[in-house]
Short mmCIF file of C-alpha atoms and ligand atoms in Angstrom, two decimals:
data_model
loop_
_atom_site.label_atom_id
_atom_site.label_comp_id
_atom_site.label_asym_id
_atom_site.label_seq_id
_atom_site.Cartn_x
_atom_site.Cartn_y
_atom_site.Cartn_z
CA UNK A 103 111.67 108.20 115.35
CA UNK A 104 113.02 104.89 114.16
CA UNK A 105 114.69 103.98 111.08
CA UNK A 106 112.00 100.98 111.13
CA UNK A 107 109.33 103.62 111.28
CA UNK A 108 111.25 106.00 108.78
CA UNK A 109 111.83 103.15 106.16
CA UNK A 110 108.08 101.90 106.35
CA UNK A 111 106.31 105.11 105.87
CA UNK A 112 103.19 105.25 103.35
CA UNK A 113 104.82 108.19 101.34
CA UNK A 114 109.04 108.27 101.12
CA UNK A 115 110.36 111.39 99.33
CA UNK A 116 113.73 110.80 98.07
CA UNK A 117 115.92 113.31 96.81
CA UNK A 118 119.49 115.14 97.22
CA UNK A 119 122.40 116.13 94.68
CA UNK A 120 122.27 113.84 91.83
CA UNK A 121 124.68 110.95 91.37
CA UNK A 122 124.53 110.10 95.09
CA UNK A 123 122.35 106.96 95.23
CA UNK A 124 118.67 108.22 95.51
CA UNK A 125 117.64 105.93 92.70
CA UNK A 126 119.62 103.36 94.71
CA UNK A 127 118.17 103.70 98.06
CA UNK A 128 114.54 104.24 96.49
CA UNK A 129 114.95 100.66 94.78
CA UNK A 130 116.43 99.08 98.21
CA UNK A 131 113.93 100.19 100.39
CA UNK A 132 111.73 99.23 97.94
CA UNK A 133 112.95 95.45 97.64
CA UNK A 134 113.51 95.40 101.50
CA UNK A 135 109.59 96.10 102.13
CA UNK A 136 108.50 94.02 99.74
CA UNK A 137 110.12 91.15 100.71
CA UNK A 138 108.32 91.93 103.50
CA UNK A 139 104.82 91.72 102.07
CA UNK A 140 103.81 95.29 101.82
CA UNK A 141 102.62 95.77 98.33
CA UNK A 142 104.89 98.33 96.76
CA UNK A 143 105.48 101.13 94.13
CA UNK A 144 109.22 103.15 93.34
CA UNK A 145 108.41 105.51 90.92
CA UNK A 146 110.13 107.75 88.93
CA UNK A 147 109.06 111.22 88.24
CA UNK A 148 109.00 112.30 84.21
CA UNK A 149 112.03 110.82 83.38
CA UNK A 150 112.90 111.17 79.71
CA UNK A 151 115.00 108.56 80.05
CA UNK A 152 114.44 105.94 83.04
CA UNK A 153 116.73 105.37 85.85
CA UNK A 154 114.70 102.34 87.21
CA UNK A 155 116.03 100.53 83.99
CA UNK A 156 119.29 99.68 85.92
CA UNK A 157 118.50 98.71 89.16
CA UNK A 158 115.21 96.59 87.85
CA UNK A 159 116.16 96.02 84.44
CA UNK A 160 112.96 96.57 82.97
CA UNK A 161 111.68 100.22 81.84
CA UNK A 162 108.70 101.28 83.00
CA UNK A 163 106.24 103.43 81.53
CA UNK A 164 103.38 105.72 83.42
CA UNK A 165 101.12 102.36 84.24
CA UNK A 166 102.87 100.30 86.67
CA UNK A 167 104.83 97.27 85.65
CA UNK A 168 105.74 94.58 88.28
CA UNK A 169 109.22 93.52 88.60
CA UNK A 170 109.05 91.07 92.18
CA UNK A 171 106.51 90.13 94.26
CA UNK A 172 104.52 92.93 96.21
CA UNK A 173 106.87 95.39 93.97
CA UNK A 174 105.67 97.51 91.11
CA UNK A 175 107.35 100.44 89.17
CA UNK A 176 106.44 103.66 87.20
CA UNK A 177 107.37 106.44 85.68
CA UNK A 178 104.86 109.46 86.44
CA UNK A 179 105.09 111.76 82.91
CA UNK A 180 103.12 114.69 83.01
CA UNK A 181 101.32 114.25 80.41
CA UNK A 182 99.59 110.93 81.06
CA UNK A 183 98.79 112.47 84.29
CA UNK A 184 96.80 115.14 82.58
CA UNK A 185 94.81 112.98 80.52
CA UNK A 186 94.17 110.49 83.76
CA UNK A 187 93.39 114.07 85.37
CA UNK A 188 91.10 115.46 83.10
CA UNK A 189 88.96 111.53 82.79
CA UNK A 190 88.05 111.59 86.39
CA UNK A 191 87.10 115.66 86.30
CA UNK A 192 85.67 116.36 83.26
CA UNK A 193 82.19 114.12 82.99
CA UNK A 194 82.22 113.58 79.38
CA UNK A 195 84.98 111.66 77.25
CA UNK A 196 84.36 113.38 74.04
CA UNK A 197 85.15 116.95 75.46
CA UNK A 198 88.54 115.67 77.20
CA UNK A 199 89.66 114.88 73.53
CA UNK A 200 88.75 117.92 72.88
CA UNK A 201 90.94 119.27 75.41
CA UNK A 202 93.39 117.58 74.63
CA UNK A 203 93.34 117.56 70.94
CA UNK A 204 93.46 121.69 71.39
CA UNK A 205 96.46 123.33 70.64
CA UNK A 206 95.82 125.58 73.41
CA UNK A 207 96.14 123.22 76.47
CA UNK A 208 99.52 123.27 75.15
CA UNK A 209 99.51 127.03 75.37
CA UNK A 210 98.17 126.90 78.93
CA UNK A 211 100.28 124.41 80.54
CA UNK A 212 103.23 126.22 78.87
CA UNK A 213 101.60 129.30 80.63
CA UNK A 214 100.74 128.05 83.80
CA UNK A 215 103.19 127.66 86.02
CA UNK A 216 103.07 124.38 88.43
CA UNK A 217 100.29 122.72 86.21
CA UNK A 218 102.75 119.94 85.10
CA UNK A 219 103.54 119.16 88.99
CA UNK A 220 100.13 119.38 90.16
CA UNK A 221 99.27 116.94 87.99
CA UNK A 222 102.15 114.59 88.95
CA UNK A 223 101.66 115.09 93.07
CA UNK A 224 98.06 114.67 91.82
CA UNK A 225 99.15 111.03 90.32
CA UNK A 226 101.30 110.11 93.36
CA UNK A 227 98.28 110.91 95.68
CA UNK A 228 96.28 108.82 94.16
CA UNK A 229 99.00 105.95 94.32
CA UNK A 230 99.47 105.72 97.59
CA UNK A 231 95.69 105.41 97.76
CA UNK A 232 96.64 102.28 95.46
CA UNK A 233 99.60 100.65 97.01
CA UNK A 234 101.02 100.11 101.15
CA UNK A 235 103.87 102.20 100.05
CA UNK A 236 104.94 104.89 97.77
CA UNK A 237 108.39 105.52 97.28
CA UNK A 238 109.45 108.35 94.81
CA UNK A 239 112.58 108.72 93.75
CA UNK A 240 112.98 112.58 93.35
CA UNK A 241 114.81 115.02 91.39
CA UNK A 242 117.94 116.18 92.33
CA UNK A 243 117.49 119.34 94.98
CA UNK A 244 117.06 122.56 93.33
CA UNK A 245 114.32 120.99 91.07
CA UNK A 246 113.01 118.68 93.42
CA UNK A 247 112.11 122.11 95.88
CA UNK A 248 110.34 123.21 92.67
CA UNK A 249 107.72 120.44 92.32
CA UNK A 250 107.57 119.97 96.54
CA UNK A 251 106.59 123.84 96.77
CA UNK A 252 103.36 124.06 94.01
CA UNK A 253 101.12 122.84 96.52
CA UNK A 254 101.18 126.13 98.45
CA UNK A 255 101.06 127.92 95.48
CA UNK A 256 98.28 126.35 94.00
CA UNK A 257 96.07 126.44 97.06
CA UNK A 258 96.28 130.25 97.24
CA UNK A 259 96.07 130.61 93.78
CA UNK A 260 93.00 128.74 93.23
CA UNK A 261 91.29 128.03 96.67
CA UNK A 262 88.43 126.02 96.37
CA UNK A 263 88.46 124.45 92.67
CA UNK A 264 89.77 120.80 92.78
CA UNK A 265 93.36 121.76 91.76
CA UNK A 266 92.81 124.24 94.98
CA UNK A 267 91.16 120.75 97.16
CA UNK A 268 93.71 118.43 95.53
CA UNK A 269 96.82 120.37 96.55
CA UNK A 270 95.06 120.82 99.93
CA UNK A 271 95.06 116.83 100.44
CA UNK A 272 99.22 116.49 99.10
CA UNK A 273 99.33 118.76 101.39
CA UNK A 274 97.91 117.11 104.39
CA UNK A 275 99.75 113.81 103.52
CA UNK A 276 102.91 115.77 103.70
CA UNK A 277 102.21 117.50 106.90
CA UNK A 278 101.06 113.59 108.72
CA UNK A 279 103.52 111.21 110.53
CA UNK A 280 102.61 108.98 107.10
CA UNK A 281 105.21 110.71 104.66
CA UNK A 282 108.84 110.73 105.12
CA UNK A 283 111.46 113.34 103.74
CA UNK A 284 115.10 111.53 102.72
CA UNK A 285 118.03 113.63 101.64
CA UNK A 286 120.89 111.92 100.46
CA UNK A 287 124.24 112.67 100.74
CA UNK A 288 128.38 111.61 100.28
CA UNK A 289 130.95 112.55 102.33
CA UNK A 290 132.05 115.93 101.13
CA UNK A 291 132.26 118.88 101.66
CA UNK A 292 129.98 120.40 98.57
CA UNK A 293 127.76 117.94 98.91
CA UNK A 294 127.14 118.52 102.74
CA UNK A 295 126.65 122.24 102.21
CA UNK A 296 124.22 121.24 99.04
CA UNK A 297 121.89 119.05 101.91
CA UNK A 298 121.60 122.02 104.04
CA UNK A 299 120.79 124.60 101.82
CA UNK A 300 118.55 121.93 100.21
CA UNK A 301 116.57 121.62 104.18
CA UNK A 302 116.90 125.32 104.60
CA UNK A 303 115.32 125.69 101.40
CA UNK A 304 112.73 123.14 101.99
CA UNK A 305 111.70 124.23 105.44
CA UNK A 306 110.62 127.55 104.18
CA UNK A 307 109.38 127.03 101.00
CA UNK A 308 107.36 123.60 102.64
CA UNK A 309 106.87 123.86 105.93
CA UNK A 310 104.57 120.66 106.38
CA UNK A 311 107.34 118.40 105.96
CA UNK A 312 108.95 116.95 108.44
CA UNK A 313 112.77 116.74 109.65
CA UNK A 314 114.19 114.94 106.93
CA UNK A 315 115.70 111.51 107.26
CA UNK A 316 119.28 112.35 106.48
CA UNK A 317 121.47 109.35 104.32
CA UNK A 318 125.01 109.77 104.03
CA UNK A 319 125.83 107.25 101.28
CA UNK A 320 129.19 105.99 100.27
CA UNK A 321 130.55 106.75 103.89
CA UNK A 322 133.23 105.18 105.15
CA UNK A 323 132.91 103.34 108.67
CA UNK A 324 135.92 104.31 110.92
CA UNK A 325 138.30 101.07 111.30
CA UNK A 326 141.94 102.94 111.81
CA UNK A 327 142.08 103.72 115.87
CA UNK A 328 143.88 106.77 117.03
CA UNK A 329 147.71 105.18 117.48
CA UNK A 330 147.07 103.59 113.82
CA UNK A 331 146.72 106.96 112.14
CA UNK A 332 149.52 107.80 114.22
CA UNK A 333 151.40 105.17 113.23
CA UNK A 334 150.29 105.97 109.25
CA UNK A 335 152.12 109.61 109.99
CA UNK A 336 155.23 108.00 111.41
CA UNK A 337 155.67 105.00 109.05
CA UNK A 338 155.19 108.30 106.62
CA UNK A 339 157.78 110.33 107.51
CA UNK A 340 160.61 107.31 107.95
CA UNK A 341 159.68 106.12 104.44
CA UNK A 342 162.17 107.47 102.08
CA UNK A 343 160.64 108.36 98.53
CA UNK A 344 163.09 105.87 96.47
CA UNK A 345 160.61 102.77 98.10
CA UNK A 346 158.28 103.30 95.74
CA UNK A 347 156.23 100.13 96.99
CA UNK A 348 155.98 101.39 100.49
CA UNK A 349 154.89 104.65 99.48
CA UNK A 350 152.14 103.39 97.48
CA UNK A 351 151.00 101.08 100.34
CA UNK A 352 151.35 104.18 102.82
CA UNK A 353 149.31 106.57 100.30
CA UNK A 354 146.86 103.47 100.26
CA UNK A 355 146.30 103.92 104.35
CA UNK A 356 146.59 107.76 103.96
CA UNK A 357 143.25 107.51 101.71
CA UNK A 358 141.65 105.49 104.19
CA UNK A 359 142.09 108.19 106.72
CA UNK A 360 141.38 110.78 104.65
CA UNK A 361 137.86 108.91 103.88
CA UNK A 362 137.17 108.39 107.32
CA UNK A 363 138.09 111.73 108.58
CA UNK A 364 135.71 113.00 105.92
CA UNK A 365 132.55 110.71 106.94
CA UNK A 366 133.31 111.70 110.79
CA UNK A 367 133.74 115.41 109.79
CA UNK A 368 130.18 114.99 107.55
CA UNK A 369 128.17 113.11 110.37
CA UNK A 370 128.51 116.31 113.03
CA UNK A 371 127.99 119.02 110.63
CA UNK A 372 124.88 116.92 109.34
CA UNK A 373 123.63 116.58 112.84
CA UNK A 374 124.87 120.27 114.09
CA UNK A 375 123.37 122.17 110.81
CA UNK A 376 120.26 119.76 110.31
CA UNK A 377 118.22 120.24 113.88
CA UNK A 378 116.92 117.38 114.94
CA UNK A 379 117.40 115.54 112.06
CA UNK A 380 118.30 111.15 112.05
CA UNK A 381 121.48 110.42 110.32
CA UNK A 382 122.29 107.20 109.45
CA UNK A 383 125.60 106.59 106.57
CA UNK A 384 125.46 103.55 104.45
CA UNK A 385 128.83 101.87 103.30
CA UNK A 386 130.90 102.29 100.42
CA UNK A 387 130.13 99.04 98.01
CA UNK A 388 131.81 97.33 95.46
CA UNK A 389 135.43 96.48 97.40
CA UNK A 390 133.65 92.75 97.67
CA UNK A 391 133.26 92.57 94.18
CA UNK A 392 129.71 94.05 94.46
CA UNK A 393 129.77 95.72 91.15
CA UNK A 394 130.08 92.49 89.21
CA UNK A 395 125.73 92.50 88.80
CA UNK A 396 126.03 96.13 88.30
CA UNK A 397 123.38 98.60 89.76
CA UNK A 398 121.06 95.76 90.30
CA UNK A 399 123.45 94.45 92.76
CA UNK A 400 124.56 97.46 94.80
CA UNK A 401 120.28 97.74 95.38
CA UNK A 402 120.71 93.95 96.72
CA UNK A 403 124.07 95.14 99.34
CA UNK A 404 122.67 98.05 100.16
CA UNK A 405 118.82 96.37 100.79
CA UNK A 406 121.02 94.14 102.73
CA UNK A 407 122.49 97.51 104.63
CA UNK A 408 119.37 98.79 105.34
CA UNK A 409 117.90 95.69 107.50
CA UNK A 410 121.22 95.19 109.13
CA UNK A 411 120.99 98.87 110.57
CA UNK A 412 117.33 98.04 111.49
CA UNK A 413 118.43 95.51 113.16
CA UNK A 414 121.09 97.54 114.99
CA UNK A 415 118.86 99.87 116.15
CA UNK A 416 115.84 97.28 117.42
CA UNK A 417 118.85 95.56 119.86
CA UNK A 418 120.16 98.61 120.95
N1 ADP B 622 126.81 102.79 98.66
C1 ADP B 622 127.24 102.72 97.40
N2 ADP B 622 128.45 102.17 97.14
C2 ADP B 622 128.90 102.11 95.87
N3 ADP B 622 128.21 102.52 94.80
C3 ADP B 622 127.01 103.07 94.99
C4 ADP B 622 126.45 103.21 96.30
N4 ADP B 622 125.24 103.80 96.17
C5 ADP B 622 125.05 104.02 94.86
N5 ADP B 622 126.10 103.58 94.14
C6 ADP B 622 126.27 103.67 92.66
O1 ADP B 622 126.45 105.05 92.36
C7 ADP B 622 125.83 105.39 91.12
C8 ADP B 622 124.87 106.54 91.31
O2 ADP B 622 123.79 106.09 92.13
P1 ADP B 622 122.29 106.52 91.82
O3 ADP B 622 121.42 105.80 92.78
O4 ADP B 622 121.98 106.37 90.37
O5 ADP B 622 122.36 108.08 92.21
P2 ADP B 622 121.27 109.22 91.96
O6 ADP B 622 119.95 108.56 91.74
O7 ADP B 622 121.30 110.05 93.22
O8 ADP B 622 121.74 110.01 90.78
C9 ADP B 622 125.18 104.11 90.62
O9 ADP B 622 126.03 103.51 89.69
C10 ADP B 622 125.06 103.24 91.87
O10 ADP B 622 125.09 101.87 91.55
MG1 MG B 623 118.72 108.79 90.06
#
C-alpha cells in the first residue's frame, strides 16, 4: 500500500507514546490534504486542555471551527457527544433534558463502562459521514487501546439496540481499506518496544484493523559512510583529552553516529517485530531554525516532509 494511499484515507487513527509528534503529524497531514482540496477535520479526542491550540493557534471546542481552507478542527468531549447522541435517538426534546438533567445518567455513565467512548467513536462516525477526511489525533497507547477496543465489547454486550448497530458500523469502517492505523514512534529503544506491545496489543484486542502505518519521527537520516565513522573512532583515539576543542567537535560527530546507529537499529526491529507493516521515519526539525514559529512551524516542515516522501515513492 502506498504512503499516497495511507495519507489519504477517509478515517486516520493516530496514536503512539505521548510526546512523539502524533498531534504533529495529525495537523500535517491535515494541512497537506487540504491544500489539496479535500475538505478536512483533525480532531482531538476529550482533551481537557487542547493540543490543537499550538499547531493551529486557535482552540477548538466540540463544534468544528475552521482554521484554512478545506480544514476544520474539534475537540470530541464526551459529554456533548451524549447530548448530540441522545437528540437524534430519543424522539422527544423535553425527555432528553430530562435525561440529562437526572442525576442518575451521571450514575450510569460512571457505571457503565465504555459509554463515554461509544459515544465519542459514535461522534467520529458520524464525521467522517461529514467531511472527505477524518483525522484523529489519539491518545497515547495504553489508553488509546481502551477506547479502540469498546466496539467489541459493546456489540456483545448489547447486540441489536443502536449502541449494539452503532458499534457494529465503527466497526465495519475499521475493518475497510477506508481507515488507516498510524503508530508513531522515536528512535529508541523504549519507545520501539512501547510500538510493539502497543500492535500486539491492538491486534488482539481489535482485530479489524489493519497493519498499522508505522512513523518513526525525529529519526535521523544516515549521512556518515562507513570509513567516516571509522575515521570518527580514529581521530578519537589520537585526540589527547587536554584539546578540549577537538574533543567537543569529536563528541559532536560521536552523537551523530550514535543517532544514526539508533534510527538504523529502530527501522529493522520495526519492520522484523511489526509483520508486514510500512515504515517510513520523518527527520529531526529545528537544526534550520525551524522552531523559530514554534509548533505551528514544525506542522509546516514536516507537511513539507510528508509530500516530499510521496513524491519519493511515486518516482521510484
Ligand atoms: N520531527 C520533529 N522534529 C522536531 N520536533 C518535533 C518533530 N515532531 C514533533 N516535534 C515537536 O515535539 C513536540 C511533541 O510533539 P507532539 O506532536 O505534541 O507529540 P504528541 O502529540 O505525540 O504528544 C512538539 O513540541 C513538536 O513541535
Ligand atoms: Mg499530542
Amino acid at each position: 500500500v502506498s504512503l499516497h494511499d495511507l495519507f489519504g484515507r477517509k478515517l486516520l487513527l493516530i496514536t503512539g507514546k505521548g510526546g512523539t509528534g502524533k498531534t504533529t503529524l495529525a495537523a500535517a497531514i491535515g494541512r497537506l490534504q487540504a491544500e489539496r482540496g479535500r475538505r478536512v477535520i483533525v480532531v482531538e479526542v476529550d482533551n481537557f486542555q487542547s493540543a490543537l491550540t499550538g499547531p493551529f493557534g486557535r482552540t477548538p471546542g466540540y463544534q468544528p471551527i475552521t482554521v484554512a481552507p478545506n480544514l476544520d478542527i474539534c475537540n470530541v468531549t464526551w459529554k456533548e457527544a451524549l447530548i448530540e447522541w441522545l437528540e437524534s435517538t430519543v424522539p422527544a426534546q423535553r425527555i432528553v433534558r430530562m435525561i440529562l438533567g437526572n442525576k442518575t445518567v451521571q450514575t450510569f455513565l460512571d457505571a457503565t463502562p465504555g459509554a463515554r467512548e461509544t459515544m465519542v467513536l459514535s461522534r467520529i462516525l458520524t464525521l467522517t459521514e461529514q467531511y472527505d477526511q477524518v483525522i484523529v489525533d489519539m491518545p497515547a497507547s495504553g489508553h488509546a487501546v481502551s477506547i479502540l477496543r469498546v466496539p467489541h465489547v459493546a456489540v456483545n454486550l448489547m447486540g441489536s439496540g443502536p449502541v449494539g448497530q452503532r458499534s457494529r458500523a465503527v466497526l465495519s469502517l475499521f475493518g475497510s481499506d477506508r481507515t488507516a492505523l498510524l503508530i508513531v514512534g522515536l528512535p529508541e529503544e523504549m519507545v520501539v518496544n512501547e510500538m510493539v506491545e502497543l500492535w500486539e496489543k491492538l491486534h488482539v484486542e481489535v482485530p479489524e484493523l489493519r497493519t498499522p502505518l508505522v512513523v518513526l519521527n525525529r529519526a535521523a537520516i544516515p549521512t556518515l559512510t562507513e570509513s567516516e565513522r571509522e575515521l570518527l573512532e580514529r581521530l578519537e583515539a589520537a585526540t589527547p583529552a587536554d584539546r578540549p576543542l577537538a574533543r567537543e567537535l569529536l563528541q559532536a560527530g560521536r552523537w551523530e553516529a550514535g543517532l544514526e546507529a539508533s534510527t538504523a537499529e529502530a527501522l529493522s526491529r520495526l519492520k522484523l517485530e511489526i509483520q508486514g507493516a510500512e515504515v517510513v521515519s520523518f527527520p529531526r526539525l529545528g537544526s534550520l531554525g525551524g522552531f523559530e514559529g514554534g509548533p505551528a512551524q514544525v506542522v509546516r516542515q514536516l507537511a513539507a516532509a510528508l509530500a516530499r516522501q510521496e513524491l519519493a515513492e511515486s518516482r521510484a
